[in-house]
mmCIF file of C-alpha atoms in Angstrom:
data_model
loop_
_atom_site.group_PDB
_atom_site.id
_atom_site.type_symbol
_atom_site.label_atom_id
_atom_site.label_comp_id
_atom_site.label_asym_id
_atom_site.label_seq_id
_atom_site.Cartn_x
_atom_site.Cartn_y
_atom_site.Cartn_z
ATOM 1 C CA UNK B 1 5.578 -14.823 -8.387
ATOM 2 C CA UNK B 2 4.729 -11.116 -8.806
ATOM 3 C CA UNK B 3 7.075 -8.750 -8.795
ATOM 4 C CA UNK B 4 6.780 -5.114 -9.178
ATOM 5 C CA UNK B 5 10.435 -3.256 -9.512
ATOM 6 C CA UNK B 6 11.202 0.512 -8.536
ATOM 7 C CA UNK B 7 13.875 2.954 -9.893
ATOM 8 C CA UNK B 8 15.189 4.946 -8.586
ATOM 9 C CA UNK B 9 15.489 4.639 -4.996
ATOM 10 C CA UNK B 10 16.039 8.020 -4.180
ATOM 11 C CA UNK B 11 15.772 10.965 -6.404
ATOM 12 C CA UNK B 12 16.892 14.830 -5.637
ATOM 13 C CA UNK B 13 15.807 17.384 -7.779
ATOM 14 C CA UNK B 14 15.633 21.093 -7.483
ATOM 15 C CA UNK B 15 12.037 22.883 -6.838
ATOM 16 C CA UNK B 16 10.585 23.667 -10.120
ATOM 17 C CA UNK B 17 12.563 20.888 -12.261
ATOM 18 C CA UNK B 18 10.390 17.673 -13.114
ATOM 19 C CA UNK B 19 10.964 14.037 -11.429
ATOM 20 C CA UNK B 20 10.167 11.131 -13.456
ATOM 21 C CA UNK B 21 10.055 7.433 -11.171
ATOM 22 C CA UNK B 22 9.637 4.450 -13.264
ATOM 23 C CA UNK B 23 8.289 0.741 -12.457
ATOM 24 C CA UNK B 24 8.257 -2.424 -13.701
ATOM 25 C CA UNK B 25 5.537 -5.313 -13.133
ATOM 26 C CA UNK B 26 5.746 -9.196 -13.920
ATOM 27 C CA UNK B 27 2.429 -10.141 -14.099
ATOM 28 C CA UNK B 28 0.563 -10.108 -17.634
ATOM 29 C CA UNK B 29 -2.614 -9.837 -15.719
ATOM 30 C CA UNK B 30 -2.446 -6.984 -13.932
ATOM 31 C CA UNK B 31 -4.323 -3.942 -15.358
ATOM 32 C CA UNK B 32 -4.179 -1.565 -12.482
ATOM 33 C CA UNK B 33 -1.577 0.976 -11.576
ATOM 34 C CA UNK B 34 -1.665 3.065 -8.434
ATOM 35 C CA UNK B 35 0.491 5.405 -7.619
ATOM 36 C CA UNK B 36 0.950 6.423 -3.559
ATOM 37 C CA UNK B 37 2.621 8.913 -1.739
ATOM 38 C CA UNK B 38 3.547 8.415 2.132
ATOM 39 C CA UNK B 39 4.659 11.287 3.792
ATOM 40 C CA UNK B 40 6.560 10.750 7.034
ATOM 41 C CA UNK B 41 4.509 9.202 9.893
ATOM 42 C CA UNK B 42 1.327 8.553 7.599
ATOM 43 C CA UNK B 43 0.088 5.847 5.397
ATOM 44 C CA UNK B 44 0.446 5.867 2.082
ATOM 45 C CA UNK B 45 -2.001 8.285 0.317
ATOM 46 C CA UNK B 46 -3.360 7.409 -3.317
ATOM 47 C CA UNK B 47 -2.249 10.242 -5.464
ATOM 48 C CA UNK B 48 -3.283 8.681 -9.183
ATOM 49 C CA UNK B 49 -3.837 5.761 -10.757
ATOM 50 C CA UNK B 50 -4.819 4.377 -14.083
ATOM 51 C CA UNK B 51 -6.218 1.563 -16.006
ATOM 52 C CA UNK B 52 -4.480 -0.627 -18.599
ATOM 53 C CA UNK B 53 -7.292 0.513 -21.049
ATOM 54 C CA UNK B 54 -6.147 3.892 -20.949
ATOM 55 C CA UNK B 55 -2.183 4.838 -22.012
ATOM 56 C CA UNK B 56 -2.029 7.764 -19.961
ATOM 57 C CA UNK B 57 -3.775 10.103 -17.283
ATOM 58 C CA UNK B 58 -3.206 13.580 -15.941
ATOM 59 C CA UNK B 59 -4.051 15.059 -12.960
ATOM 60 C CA UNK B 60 -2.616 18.738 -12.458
ATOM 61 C CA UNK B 61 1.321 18.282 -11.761
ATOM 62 C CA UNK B 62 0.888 14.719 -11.682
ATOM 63 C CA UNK B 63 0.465 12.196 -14.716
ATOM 64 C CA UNK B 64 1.082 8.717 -15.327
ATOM 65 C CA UNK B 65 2.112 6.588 -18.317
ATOM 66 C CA UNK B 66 1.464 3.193 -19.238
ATOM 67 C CA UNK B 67 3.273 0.939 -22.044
ATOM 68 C CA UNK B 68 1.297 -3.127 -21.250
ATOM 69 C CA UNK B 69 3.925 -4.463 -24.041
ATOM 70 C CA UNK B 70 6.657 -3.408 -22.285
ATOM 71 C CA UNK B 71 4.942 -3.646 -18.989
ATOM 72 C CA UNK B 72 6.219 -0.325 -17.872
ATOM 73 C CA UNK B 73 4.874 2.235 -16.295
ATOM 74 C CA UNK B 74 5.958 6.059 -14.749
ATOM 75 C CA UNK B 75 5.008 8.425 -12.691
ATOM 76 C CA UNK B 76 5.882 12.580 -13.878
ATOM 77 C CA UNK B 77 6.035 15.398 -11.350
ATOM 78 C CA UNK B 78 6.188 18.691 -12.994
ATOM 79 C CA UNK B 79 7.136 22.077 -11.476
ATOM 80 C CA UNK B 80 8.054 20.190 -8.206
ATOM 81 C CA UNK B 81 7.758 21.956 -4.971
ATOM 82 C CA UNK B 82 8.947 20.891 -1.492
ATOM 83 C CA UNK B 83 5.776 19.305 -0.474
ATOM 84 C CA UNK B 84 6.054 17.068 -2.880
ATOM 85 C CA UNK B 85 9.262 15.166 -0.705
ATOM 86 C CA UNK B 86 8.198 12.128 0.033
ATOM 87 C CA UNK B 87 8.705 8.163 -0.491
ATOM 88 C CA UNK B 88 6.343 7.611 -3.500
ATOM 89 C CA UNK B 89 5.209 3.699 -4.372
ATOM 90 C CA UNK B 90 3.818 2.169 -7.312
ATOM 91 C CA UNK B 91 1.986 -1.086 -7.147
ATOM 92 C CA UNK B 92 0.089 -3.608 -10.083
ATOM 93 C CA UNK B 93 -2.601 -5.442 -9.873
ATOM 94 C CA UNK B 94 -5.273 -7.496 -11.611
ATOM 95 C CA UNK B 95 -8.601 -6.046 -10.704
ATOM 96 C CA UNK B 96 -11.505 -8.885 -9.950
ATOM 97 C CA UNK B 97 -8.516 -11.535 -9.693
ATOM 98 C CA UNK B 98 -9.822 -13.490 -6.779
ATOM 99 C CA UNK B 99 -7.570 -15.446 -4.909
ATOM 100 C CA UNK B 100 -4.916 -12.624 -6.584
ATOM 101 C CA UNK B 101 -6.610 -9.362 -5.457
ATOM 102 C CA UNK B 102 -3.809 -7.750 -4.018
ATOM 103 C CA UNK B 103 -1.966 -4.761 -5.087
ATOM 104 C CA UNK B 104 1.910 -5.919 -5.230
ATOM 105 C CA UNK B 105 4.018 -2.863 -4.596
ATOM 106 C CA UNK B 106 7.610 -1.430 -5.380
ATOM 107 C CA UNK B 107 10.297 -0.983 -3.165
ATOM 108 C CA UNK B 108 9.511 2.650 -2.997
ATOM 109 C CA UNK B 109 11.342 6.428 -4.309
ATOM 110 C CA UNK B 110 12.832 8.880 -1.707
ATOM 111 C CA UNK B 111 12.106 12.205 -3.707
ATOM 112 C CA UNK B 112 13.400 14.776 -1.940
ATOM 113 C CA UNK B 113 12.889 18.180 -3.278
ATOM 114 C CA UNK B 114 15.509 21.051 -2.487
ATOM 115 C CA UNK B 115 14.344 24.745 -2.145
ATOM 116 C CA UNK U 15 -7.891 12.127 8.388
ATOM 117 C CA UNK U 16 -8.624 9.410 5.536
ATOM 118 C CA UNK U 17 -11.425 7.583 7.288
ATOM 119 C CA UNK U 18 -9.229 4.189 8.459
ATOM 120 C CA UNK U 19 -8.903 3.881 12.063
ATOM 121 C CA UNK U 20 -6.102 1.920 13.134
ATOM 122 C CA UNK U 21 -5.619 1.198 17.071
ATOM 123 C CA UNK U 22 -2.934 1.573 18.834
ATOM 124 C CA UNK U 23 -0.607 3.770 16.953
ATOM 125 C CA UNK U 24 2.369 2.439 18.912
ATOM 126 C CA UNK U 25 3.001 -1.340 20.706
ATOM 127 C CA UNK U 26 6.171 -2.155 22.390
ATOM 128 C CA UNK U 27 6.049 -5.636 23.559
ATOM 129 C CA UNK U 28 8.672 -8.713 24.394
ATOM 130 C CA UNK U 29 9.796 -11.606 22.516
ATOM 131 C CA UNK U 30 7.591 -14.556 22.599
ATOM 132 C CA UNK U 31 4.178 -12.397 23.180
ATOM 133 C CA UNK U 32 1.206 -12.134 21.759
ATOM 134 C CA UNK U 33 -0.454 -8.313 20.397
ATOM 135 C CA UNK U 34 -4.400 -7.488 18.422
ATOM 136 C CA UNK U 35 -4.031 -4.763 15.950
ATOM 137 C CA UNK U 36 -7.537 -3.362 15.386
ATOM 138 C CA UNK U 37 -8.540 -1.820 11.895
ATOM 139 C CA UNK U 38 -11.871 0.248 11.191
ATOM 140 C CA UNK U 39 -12.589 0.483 7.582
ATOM 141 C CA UNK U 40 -13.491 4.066 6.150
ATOM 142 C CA UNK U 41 -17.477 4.098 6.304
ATOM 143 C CA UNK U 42 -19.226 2.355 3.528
ATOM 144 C CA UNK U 43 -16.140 -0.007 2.593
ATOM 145 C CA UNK U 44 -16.271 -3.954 3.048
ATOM 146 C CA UNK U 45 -13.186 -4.454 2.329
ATOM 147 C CA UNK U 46 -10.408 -4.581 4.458
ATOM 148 C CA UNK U 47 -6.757 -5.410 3.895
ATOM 149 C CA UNK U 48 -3.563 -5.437 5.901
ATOM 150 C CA UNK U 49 0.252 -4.544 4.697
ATOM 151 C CA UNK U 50 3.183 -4.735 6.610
ATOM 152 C CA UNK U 51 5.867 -2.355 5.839
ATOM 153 C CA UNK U 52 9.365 -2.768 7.020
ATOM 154 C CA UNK U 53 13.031 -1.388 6.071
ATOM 155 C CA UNK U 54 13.763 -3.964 4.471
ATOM 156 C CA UNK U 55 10.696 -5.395 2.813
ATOM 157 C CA UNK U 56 8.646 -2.519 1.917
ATOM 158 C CA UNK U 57 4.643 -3.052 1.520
ATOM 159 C CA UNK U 58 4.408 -6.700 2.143
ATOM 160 C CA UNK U 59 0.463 -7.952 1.698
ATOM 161 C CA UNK U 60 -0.723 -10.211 4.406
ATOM 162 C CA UNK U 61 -4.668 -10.845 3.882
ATOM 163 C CA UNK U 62 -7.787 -9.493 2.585
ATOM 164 C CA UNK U 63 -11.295 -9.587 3.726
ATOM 165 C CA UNK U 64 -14.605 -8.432 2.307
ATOM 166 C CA UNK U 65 -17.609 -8.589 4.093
ATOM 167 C CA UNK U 66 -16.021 -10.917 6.903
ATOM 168 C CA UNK U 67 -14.758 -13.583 4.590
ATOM 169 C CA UNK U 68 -11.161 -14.017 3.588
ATOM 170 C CA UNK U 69 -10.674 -13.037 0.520
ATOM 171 C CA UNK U 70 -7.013 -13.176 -0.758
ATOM 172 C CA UNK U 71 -4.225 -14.384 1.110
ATOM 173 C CA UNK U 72 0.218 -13.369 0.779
ATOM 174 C CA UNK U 73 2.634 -13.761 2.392
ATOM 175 C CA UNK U 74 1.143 -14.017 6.366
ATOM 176 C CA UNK U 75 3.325 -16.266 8.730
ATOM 177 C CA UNK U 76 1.464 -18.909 10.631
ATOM 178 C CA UNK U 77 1.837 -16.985 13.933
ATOM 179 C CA UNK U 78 -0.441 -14.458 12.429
ATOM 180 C CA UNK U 79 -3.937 -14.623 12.044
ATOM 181 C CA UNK U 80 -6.986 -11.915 11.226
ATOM 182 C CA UNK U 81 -11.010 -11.655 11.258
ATOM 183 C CA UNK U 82 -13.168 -9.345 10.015
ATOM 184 C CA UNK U 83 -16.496 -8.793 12.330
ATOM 185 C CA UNK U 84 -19.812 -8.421 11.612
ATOM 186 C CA UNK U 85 -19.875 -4.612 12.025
ATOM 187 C CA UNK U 86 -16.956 -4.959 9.433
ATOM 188 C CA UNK U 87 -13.595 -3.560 11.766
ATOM 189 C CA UNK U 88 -10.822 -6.074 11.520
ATOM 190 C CA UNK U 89 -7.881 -7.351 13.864
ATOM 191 C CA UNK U 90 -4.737 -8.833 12.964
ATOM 192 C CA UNK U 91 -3.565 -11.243 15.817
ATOM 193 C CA UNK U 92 0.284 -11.293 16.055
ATOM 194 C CA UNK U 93 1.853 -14.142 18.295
ATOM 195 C CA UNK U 94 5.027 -15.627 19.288
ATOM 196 C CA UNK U 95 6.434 -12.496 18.638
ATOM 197 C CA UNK U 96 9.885 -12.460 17.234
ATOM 198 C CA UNK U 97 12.450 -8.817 16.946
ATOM 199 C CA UNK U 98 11.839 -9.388 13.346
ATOM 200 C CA UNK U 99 8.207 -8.502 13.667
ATOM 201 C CA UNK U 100 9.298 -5.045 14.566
ATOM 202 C CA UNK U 101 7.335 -2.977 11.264
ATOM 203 C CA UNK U 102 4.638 -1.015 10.618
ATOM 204 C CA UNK U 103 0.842 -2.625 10.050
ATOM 205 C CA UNK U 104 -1.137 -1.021 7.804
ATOM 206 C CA UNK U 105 -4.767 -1.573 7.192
ATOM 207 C CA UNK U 106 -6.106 -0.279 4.060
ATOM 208 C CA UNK U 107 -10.169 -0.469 2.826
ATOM 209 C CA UNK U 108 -12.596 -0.493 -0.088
ATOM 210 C CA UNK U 109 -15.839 -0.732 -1.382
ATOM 211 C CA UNK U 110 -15.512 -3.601 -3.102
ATOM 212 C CA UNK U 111 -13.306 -6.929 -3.487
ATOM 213 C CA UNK U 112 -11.301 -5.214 -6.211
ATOM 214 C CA UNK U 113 -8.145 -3.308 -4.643
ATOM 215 C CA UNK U 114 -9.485 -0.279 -6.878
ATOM 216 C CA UNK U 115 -8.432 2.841 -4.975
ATOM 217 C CA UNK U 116 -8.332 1.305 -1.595
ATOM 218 C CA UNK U 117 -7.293 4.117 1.342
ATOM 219 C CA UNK U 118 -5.014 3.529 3.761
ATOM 220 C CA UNK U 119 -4.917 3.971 7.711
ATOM 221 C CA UNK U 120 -2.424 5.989 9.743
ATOM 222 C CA UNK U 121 -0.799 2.631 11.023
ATOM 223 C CA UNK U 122 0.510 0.704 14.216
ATOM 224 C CA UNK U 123 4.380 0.691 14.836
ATOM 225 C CA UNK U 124 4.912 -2.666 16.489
ATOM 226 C CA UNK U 125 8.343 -2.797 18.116
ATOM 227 C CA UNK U 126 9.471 -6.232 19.553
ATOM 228 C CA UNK U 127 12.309 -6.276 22.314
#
């Protein structure tokens, strides 16, 4: 079935440095990538996302890459600051699949960022 | 506050039992879905509805069941309660069918004892 795979698990970096977390997705027909961060206590917040027309999208600190042949894509967080710890998900999904409208997600990324 | 209303934000309740998790989708949205998120298993989809039909269905046990009304808030029946129902429900929502950008609710912690 689908699968969407995660790396790392956890990731510490010090404020200011960047954090790169990287997924993995199975299924040929997906062509949307969120990204969500869920801070503790909350639901997961939509932070960016992008479109498997498009290789790439920025969004202040944030930006996301896509490769479809590899079916990889990554989340980079420059100049990080300690609101930015969090567990951060990425998910996959066809859009106007039907029966397979769901978002499939990863495991998730601890990112914990130390003053 | 991201517009999903999720009711109660805590349930303790026994084996064997039976609990209604209540969604209300952000204002505008027909969709509705609902995740459950455990240690173990992270975002796990259940089921989908748009505009109170069922719309996409994962991985929901037998002993679970949903609805979406006509004024478009959704419940998520839980029965026969087992310890290893003990996880988070989310209920996330959307315009349309597609999961584009859906938004997420604050959640219920169910614990089972």
């Amino acid at each position: 079935g689908e699968n969407v795979e995660q790396h790392p698990s956890t990731l510490s970096v010090q404020e200011g440095d960047s954090a790169v977390i990287k997924c993995t997705y199975s299924d040929s027909a997906s062509n949307y990538f969120p990204w969500y961060k869920q801070e503790l206590g909350k639901g997961p917040q939509l932070i960016i996302d992008i479109r498997s027309n498009v290789g790439e999208k920025k969004d202040q600190r944030i930006a996301v890459t896509l490769n479809k042949t590899a079916k990889h894509f990554s989340l980079h967080i420059t100049e990080t600051q300690p609101e930015d710890s969090a567990v951060y998900f990425c998910a996959a999904s066809p859009l106007y699949g039907g029966a397979t409208n769901k978002l499939i997600f990863g495991t998730g990324t601890l990112l914990a960022v130390q003053p | 506050d991201s517009g999903v209303t999720q009711t109660p934000k805590h349930l303790i309740t026994a084996t064997g039992q039976r609990v209604t998790l209540r969604c209300s989708p952000r204002s505008g949205d027909l969709s509705v879905y609902w995740y459950q998120q455990s240690l173990d298993q992270g975002l796990q989809f259940l089921i989908q509805y748009y505009n109170g039909e069922e719309r996409a269905k994962g991985n929901i046990l037998e002993r679970f069941s949903a609805q979406q009304f006509p004024d478009l808030h959704s419940e998520l029946n839980l029965s026969s309660l087992e310890l290893g129902d003990s996880a988070l429900y989310f209920c996330a929502s959307s315009v349309d069918p597609a999961p584009y950008g859906y938004t997420f609710g604050s959640g219920t912690r169910l614990t089972v004892v």
